[in-house]
mmCIF file of C-alpha atoms and ligand atoms in Angstrom:
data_model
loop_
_atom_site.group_PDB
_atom_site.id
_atom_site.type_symbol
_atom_site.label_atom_id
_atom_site.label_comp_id
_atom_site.label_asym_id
_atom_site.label_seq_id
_atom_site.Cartn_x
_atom_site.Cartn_y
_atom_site.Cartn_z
ATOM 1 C CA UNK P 89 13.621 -30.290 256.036
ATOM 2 C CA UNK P 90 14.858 -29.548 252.779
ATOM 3 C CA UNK P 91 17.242 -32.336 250.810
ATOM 4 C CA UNK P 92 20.215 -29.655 249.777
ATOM 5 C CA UNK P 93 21.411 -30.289 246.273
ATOM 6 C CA UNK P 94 24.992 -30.550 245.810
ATOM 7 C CA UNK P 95 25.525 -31.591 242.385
ATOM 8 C CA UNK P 96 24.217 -28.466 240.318
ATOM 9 C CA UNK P 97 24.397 -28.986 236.589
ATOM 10 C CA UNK P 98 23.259 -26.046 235.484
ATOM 11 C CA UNK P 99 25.996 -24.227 237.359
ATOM 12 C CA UNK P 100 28.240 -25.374 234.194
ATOM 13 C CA UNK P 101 25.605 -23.171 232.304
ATOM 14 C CA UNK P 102 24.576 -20.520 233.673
ATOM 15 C CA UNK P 103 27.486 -18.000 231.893
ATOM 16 C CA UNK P 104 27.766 -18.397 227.867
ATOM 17 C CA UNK P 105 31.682 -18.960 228.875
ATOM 18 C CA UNK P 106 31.646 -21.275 231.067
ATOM 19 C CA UNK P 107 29.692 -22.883 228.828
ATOM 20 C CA UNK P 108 32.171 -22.322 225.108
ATOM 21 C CA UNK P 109 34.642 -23.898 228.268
ATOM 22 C CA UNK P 110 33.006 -26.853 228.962
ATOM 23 C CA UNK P 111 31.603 -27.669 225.404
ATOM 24 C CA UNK P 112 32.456 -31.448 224.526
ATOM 25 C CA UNK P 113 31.973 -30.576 220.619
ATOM 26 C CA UNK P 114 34.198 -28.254 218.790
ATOM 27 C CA UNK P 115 35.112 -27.840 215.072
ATOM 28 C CA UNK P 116 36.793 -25.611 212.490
ATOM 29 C CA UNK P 117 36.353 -24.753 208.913
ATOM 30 C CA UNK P 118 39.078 -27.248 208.370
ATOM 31 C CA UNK P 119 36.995 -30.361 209.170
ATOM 32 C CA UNK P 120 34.057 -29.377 206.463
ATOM 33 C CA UNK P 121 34.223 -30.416 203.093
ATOM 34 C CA UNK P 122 32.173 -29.009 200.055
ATOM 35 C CA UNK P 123 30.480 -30.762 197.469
ATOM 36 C CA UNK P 124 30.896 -29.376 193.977
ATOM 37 C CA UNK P 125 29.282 -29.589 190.929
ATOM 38 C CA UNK P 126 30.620 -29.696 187.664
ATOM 39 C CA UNK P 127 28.899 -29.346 184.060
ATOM 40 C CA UNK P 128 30.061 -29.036 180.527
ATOM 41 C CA UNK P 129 30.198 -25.858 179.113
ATOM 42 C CA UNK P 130 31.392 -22.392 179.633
ATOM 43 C CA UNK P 131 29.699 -19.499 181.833
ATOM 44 C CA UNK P 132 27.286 -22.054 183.262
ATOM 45 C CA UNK P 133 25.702 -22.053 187.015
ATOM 46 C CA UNK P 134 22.542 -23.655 187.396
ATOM 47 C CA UNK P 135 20.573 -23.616 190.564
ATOM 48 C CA UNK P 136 19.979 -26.393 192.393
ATOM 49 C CA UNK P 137 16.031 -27.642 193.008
ATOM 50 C CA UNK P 138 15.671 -27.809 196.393
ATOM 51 C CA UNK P 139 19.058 -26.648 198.097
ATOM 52 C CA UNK P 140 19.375 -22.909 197.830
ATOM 53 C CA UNK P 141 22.729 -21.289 197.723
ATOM 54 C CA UNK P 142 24.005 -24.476 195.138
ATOM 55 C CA UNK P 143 24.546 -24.587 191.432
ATOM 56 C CA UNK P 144 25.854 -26.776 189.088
ATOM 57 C CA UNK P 145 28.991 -24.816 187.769
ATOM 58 C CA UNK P 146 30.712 -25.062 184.209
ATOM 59 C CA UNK P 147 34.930 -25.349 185.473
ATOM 60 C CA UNK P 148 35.599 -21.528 184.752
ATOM 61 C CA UNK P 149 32.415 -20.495 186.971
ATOM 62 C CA UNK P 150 33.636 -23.167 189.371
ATOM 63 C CA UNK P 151 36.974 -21.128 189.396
ATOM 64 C CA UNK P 152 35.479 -17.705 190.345
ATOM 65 C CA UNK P 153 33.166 -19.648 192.833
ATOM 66 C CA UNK P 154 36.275 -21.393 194.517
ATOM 67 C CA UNK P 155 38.019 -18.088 195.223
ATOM 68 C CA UNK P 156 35.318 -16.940 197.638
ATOM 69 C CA UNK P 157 35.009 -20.324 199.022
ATOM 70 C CA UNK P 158 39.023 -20.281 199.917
ATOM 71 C CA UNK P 159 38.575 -17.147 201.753
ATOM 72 C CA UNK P 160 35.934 -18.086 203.715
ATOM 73 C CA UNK P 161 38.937 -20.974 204.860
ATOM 74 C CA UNK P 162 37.240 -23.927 203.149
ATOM 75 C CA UNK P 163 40.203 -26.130 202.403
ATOM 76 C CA UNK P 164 38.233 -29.080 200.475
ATOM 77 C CA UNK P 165 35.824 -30.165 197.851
ATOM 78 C CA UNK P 166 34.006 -33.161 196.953
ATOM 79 C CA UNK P 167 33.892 -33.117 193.060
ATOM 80 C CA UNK P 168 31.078 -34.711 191.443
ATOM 81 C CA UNK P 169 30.226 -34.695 187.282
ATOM 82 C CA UNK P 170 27.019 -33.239 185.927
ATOM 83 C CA UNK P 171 27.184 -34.897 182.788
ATOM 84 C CA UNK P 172 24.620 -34.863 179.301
ATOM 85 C CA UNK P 173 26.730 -37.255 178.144
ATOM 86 C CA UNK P 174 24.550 -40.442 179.269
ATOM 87 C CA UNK P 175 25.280 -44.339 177.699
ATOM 88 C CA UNK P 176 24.732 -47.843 179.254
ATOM 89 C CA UNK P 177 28.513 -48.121 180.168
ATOM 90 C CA UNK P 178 29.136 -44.712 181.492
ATOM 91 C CA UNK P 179 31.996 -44.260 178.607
ATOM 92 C CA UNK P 180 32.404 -40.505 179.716
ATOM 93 C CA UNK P 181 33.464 -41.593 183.089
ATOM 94 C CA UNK P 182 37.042 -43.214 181.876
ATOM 95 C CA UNK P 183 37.072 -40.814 178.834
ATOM 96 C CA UNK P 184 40.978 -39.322 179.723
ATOM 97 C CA UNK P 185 39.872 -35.575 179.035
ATOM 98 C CA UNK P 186 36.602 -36.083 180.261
ATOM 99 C CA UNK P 187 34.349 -32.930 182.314
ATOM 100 C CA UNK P 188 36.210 -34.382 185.978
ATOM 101 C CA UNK P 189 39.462 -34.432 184.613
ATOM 102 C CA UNK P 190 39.967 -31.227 183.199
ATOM 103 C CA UNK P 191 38.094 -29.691 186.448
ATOM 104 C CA UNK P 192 40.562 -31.507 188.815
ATOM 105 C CA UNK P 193 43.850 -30.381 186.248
ATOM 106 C CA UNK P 194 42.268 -26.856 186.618
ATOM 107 C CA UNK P 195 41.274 -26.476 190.103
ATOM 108 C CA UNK P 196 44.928 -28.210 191.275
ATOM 109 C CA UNK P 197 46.268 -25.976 189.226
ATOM 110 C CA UNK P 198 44.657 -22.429 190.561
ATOM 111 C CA UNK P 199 44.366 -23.711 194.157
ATOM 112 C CA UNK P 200 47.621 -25.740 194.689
ATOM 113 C CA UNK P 201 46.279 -25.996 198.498
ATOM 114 C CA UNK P 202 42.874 -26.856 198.171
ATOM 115 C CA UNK P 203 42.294 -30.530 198.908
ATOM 116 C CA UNK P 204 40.341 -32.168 195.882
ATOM 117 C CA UNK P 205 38.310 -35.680 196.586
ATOM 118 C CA UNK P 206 36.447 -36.981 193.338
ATOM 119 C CA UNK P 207 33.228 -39.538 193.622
ATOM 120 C CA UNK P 208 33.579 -42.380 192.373
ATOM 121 C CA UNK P 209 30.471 -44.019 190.545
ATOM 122 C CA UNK P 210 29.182 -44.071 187.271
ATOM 123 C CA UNK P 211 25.800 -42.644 187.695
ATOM 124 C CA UNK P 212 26.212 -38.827 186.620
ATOM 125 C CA UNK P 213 26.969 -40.979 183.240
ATOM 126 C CA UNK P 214 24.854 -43.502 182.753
ATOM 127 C CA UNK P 215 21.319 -43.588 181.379
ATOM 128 C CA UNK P 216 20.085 -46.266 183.753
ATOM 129 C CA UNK P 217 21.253 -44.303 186.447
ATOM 130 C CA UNK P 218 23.059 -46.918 188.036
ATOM 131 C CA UNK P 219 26.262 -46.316 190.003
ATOM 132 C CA UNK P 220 27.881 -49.628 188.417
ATOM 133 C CA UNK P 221 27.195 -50.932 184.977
ATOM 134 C CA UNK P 222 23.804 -52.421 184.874
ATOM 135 C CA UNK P 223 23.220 -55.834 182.607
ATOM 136 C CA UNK P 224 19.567 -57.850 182.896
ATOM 137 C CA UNK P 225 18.237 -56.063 185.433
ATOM 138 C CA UNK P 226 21.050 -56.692 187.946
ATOM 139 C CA UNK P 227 24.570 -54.499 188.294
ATOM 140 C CA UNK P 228 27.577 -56.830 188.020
ATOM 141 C CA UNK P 229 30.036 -56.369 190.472
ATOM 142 C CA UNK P 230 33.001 -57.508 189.432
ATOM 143 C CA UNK P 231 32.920 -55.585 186.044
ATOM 144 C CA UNK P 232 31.514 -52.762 187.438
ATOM 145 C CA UNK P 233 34.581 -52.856 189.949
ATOM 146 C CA UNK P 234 37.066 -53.156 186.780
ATOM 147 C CA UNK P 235 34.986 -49.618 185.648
ATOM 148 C CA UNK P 236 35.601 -48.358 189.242
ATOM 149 C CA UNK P 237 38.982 -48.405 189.667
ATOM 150 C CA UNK P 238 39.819 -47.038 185.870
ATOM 151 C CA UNK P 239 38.415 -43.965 186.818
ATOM 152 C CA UNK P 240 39.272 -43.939 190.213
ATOM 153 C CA UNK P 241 43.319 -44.183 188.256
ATOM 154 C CA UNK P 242 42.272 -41.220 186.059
ATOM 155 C CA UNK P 243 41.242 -38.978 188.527
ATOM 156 C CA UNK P 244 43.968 -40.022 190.275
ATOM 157 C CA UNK P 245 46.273 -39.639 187.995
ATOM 158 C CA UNK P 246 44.737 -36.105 186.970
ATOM 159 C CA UNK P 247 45.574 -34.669 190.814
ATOM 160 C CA UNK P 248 42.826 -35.451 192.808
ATOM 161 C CA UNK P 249 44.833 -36.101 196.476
ATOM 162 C CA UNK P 250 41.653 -37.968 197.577
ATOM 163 C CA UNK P 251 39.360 -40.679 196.033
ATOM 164 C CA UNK P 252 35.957 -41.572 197.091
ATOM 165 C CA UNK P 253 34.219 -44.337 195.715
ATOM 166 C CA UNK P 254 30.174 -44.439 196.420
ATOM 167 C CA UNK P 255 29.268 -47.034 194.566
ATOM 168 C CA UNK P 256 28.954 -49.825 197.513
ATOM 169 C CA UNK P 257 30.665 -52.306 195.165
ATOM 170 C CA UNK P 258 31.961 -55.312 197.164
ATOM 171 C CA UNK P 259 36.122 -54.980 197.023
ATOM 172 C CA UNK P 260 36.376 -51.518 195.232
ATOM 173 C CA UNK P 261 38.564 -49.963 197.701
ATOM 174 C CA UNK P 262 40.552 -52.815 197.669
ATOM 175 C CA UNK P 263 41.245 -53.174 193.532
ATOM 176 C CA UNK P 264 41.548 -49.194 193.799
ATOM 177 C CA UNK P 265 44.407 -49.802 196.582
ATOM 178 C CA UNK P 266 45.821 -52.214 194.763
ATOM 179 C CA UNK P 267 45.791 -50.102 191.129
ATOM 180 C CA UNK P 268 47.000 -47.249 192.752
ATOM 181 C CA UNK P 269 50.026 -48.774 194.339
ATOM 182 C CA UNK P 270 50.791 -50.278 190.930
ATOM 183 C CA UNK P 271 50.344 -46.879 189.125
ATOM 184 C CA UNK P 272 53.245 -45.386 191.197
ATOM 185 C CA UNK P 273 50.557 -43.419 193.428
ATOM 186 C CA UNK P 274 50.572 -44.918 196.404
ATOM 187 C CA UNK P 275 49.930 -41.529 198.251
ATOM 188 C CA UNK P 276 46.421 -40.897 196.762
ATOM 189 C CA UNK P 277 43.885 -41.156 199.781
ATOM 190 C CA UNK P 278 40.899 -43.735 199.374
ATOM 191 C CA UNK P 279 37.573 -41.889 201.513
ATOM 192 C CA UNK P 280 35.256 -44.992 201.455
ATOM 193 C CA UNK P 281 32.107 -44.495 201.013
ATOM 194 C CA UNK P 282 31.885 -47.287 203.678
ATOM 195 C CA UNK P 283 28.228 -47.318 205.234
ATOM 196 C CA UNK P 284 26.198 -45.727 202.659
ATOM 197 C CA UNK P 285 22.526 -47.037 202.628
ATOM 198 C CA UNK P 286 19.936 -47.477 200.136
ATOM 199 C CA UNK P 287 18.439 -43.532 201.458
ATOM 200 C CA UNK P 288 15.357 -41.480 200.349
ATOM 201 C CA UNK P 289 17.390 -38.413 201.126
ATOM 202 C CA UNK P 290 19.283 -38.412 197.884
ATOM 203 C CA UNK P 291 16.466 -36.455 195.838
ATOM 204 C CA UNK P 292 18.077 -33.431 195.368
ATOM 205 C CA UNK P 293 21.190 -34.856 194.242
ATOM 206 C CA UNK P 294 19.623 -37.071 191.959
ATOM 207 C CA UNK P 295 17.942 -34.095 190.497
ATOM 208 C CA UNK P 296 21.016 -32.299 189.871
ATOM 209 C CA UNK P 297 22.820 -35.133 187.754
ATOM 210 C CA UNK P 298 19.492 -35.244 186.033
ATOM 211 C CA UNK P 299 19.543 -38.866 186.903
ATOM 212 C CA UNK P 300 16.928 -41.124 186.482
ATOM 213 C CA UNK P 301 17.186 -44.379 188.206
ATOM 214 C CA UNK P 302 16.100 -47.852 186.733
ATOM 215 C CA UNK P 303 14.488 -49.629 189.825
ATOM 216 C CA UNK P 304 16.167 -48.674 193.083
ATOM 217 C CA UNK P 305 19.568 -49.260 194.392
ATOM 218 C CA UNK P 306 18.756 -51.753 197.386
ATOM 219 C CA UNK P 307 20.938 -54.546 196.347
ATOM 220 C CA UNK P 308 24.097 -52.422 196.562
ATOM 221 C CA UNK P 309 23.493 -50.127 199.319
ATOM 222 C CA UNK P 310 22.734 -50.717 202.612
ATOM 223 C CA UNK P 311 19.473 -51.717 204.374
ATOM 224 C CA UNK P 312 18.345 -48.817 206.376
ATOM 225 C CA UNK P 313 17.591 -51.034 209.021
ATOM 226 C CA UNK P 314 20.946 -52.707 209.814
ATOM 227 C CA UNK P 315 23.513 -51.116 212.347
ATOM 228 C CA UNK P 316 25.656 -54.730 212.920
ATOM 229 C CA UNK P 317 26.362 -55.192 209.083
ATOM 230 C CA UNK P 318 27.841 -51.166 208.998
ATOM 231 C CA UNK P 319 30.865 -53.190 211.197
ATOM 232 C CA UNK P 320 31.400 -55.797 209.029
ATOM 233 C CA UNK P 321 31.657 -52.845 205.827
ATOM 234 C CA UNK P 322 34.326 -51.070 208.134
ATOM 235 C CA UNK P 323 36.335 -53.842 208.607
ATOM 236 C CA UNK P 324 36.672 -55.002 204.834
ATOM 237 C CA UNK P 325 37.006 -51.528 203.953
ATOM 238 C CA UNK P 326 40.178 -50.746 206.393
ATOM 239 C CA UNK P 327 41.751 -54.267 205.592
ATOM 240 C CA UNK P 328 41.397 -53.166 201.574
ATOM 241 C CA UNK P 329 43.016 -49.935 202.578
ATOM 242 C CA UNK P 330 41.028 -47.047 203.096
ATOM 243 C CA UNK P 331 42.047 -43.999 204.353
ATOM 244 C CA UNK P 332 39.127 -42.741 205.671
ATOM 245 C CA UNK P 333 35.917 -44.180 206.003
ATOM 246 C CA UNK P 334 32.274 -42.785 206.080
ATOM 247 C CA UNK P 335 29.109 -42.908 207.218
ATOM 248 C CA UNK P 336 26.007 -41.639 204.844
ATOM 249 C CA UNK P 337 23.466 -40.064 205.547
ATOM 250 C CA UNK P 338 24.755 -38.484 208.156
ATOM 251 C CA UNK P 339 21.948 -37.100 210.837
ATOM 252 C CA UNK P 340 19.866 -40.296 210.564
ATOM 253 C CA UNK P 341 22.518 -42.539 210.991
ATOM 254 C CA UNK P 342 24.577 -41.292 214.181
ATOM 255 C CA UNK P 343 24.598 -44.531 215.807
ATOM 256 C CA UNK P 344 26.416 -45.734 212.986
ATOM 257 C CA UNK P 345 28.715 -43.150 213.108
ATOM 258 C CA UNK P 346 29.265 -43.362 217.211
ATOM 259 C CA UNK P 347 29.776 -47.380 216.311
ATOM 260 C CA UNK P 348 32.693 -46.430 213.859
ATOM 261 C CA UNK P 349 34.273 -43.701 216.139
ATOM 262 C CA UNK P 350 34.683 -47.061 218.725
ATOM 263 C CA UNK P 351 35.391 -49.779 215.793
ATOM 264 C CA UNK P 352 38.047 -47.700 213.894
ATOM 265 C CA UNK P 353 40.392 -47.720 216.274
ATOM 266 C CA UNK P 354 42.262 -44.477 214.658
ATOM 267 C CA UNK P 355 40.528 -44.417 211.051
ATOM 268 C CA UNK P 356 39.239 -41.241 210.407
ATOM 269 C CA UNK P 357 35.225 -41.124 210.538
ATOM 270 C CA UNK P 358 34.168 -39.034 207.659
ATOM 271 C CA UNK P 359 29.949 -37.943 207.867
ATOM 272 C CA UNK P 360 28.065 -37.004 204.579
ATOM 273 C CA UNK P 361 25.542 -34.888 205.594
ATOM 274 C CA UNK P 362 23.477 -35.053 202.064
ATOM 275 C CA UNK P 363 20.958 -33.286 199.855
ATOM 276 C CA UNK P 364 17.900 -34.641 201.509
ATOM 277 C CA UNK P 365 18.680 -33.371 204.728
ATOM 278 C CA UNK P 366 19.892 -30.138 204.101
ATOM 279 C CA UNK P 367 16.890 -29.317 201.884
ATOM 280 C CA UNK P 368 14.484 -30.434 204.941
ATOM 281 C CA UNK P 369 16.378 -28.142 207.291
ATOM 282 C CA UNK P 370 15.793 -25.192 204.392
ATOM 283 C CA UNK P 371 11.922 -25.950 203.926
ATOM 284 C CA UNK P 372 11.559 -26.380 207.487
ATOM 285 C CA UNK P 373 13.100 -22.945 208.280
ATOM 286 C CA UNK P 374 11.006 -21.297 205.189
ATOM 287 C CA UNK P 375 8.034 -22.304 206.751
ATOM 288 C CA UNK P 376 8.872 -20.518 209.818
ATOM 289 C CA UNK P 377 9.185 -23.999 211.737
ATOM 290 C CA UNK P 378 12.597 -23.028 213.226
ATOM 291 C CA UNK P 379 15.387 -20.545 212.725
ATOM 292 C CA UNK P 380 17.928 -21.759 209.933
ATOM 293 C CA UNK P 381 21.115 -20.818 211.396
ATOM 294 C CA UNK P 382 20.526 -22.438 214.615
ATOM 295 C CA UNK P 383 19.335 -26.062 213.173
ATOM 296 C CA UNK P 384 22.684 -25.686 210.629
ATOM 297 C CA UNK P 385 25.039 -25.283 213.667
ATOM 298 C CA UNK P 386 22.998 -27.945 215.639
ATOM 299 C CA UNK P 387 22.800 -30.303 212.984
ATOM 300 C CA UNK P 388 26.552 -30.243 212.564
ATOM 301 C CA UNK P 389 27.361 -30.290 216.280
ATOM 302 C CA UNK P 390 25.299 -33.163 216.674
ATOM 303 C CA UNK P 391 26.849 -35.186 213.669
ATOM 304 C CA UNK P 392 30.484 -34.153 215.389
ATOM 305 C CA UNK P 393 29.602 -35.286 218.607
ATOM 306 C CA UNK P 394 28.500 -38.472 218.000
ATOM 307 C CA UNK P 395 32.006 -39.248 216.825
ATOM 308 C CA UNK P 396 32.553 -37.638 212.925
ATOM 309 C CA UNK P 397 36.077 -36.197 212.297
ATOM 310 C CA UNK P 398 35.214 -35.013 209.259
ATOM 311 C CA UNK P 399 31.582 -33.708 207.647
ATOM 312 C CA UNK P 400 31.079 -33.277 204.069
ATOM 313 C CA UNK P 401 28.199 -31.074 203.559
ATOM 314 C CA UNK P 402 26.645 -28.614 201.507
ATOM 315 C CA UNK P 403 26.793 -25.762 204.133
ATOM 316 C CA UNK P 404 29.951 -25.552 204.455
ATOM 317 C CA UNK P 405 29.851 -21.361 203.461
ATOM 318 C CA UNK P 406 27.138 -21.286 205.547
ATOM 319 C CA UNK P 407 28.997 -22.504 208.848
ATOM 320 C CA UNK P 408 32.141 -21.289 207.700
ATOM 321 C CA UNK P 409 29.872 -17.517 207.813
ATOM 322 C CA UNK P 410 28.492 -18.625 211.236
ATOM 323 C CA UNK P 411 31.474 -19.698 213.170
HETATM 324 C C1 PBG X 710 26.125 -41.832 194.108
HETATM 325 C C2 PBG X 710 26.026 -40.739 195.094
HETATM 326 C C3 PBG X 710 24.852 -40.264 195.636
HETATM 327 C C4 PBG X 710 25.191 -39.241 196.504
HETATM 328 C C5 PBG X 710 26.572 -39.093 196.476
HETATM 329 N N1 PBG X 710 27.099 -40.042 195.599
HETATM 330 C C6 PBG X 710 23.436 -40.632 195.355
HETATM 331 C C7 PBG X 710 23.051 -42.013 195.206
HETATM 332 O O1 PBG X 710 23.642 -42.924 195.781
HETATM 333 O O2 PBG X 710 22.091 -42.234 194.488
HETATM 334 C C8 PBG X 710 24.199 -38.463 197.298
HETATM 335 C C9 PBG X 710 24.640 -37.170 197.859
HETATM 336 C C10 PBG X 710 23.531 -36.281 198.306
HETATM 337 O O3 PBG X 710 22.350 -36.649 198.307
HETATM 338 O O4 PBG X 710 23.852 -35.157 198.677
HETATM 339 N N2 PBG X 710 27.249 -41.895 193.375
#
C-alpha cells in the first residue's frame, strides 16, 4: 500500500506567487548602500580593475554620477578618499579642506536627502598603507585612535550623518562617541566596522586607493577563523556606542552575521559585501560559469536572510535595476 504524503512542500512552490507570498527574505533599495570613490581633481572617473561598472570619481563627476544613482532610489553612500597625497602620518586625512571634506560639503549640499557615511581609516593616505599610523613595524593603537577620532570630528563636522570607522582599533568607537558628544554632535551615527577580518577579498579595493600595504594587517583585524571573538567585538562596540554595527566580508562570514542578528538584541546588523566578492561573482559570470543577475540577487538574498538589515555593496545600481 502506498504511505500518502500529507505534508507537501513543494505545494508552497509550485505558483511564482505563492511563492513572492511565502518568501522569508525581502528588501528594498532603501536597505543598500553604495560605496563611492573620491579623487582629486576635476573631470576625473577612473575605472576600477576588477569591478566593472565602478570608477574612482573627481567630486564634480561624483555629482553628475549621484543624480542617476538618486533616481534609481539609492538613498546612501559610503564615501571613501582616493588620495596621491601619501605620508607616514596620513596628514591629508585631518587636513580641514581635505578631498573628503569638500566631497561631503558638496554632496550634502546637492542631495540634502541622501544619507552620507564616511570610512574612517587612514590608509587611502598613508604610504605604508596602514589603516592606523604605523611606528617600528607595529601600528600603535592608542595614537592611532587620537588620529581616528580627529577625522572622524571633521567629517563629522563637515555633514556626514554617519561615521564608519574600519580601522579595527581597540576603543575607536568609543573616543569617537565620546568626541562627538563633546563637539555638540551627538546625533552623528557611529556604523562600526565591528567584525571586520584580516580578508583576501580586499584586492580590488586596495587597488583603487593605489595602496600598497607594509606586511599584512593580521594584528588589527580579525582572524578568519574565529566566530566566538566576533561576540566579544559586538559587545564593546555597543557599550562604546555604536549605532550600527557590521559584519565584513559579508558572503563568507554569514554565521557571523546570523550570530549578531541574535546577540544585538535591536542593533542594526549592517553587511559589507566587498570588492573581492563582487569581482568573483563578475569573472565567474564572464566565463559563462553562471548568469550574473541571478548570483547578484542570490548573493544579496542570502546575506539578508541570514540576519543583515542593512548591505553595503557595490551593486547597489545593479539590484536597484533588477528589483
Ligand atoms: C580599510 C578598508 C578596506 C575596505 C574598506 N575599508 C580594506 C582594508 O581593510 O584593507 C575594503 C572594502 C572592499 O574590499 O570593498 N579602511
Amino acid at each position: 500500500m502506498k504511505t500518502r504524503i500529507v505534508q507537501r512542500p513543494r505545494r508552497l512552490r509550485a505558483d511564482p506567487v505563492l511563492r513572492e507570498m511565502v518568501a522569508e527574505t525581502e528588501f528594498s533599495v532603501s536597505k543598500l548602500m553604495l560605496p563611492l570613490f573620491l579623487t582629486d581633481g576635476k573631470d576625473v572617473q577612473t575605472s576600477i580593475a576588477h569591478l566593472d561598472g565602478c570608477f574612482t570619481f573627481s567630486i564634480d563627476r561624483a555629482l553628475k554620477y549621484l543624480k542617476e544613482v538618486r533616481q534609481l532610489g539609492i538613498k546612501s553612500v559610503l564615501l571613501f578618499g582616493v588620495s596621491t597625497k601619501k605620508d607616514a602620518q596620513g596628514s591629508e586625512a585631518l587636513k580641514k579642506d581635505s578631498l573628503i571634506v569638500r566631497g561631503i560639503g558638496e554632496i550634502r549640499e546637492h542631495f540634502p536627502d541622501l544619507i552620507v557615511a564616511t570610512d574612517v581609516a587612514l590608509d587611502p593616505y598613508t604610504d605604508h598603507g596602514h589603516d592606523g599610523l604605523f611606528e617600528k613595524g607595529e601600528i600603535p593603537n592608542d595614537a592611532s585612535v587620537e588620529v581616528l577620532t580627529e577625522m572622524a570630528i571633521l567629517h563629522a563636522k563637515a555633514g556626514a550623518q554617519i561615521v564608519a570607522p574600519s580601522d579595527m582599533m581597540d576603543g575607536r568607537v568609543g573616543a569617537i562617541r565620546e568626541a562627538l558628544e563633546s563637539s555638540a554632535l551627538s546625533n552623528t551615527l557611529i556604523l562600526a566596522y565591528t567584525a571586520k577580518y584580516a580578508s583576501c577579498l580586499y584586492g580590488p579595493f586596495r587597488g583603487a586607493l593605489q595602496a600598497q600595504v607594509i606586511g599584512d594587517k593580521k594584528t588589527y583585524q580579525m582572524d578568519s577563523r574565529n566566530r566566538l571573538e566576533a561576540l566579544k567585538e559586538l559587545r564593546l562596540d555597543i557599550q562604546e556606542g555604536a549605532d550600527i554595527i557590521m559584519v565584513k566580508p559579508a558572503a563568507w562570514y554569514l554565521d557571523i552575521i546570523s550570530d549578531f542578528k541574535h546577540e544585538a538584541r535591536g542593533t542594526p546588523i549592517a553587511a559589507y559585501q566587498v570588492s573581492g566578492e563582487v569581482a568573483m561573482i563578475q569573472a565567474a559570470a564572464k566565463r559563462g560559469a553562471c548568469d550574473l543577475n541571478r548570483a547578484i540577487l542570490e548573493s544579496i538574498h542570502c546575506i539578508f536572510r541570514a540576519g543583515a538589515e542593512i548591505v553595503v555593496t557595490y551593486f547597489a545600481p545593479a539590484l536597484a535595476k533588477l528589483l
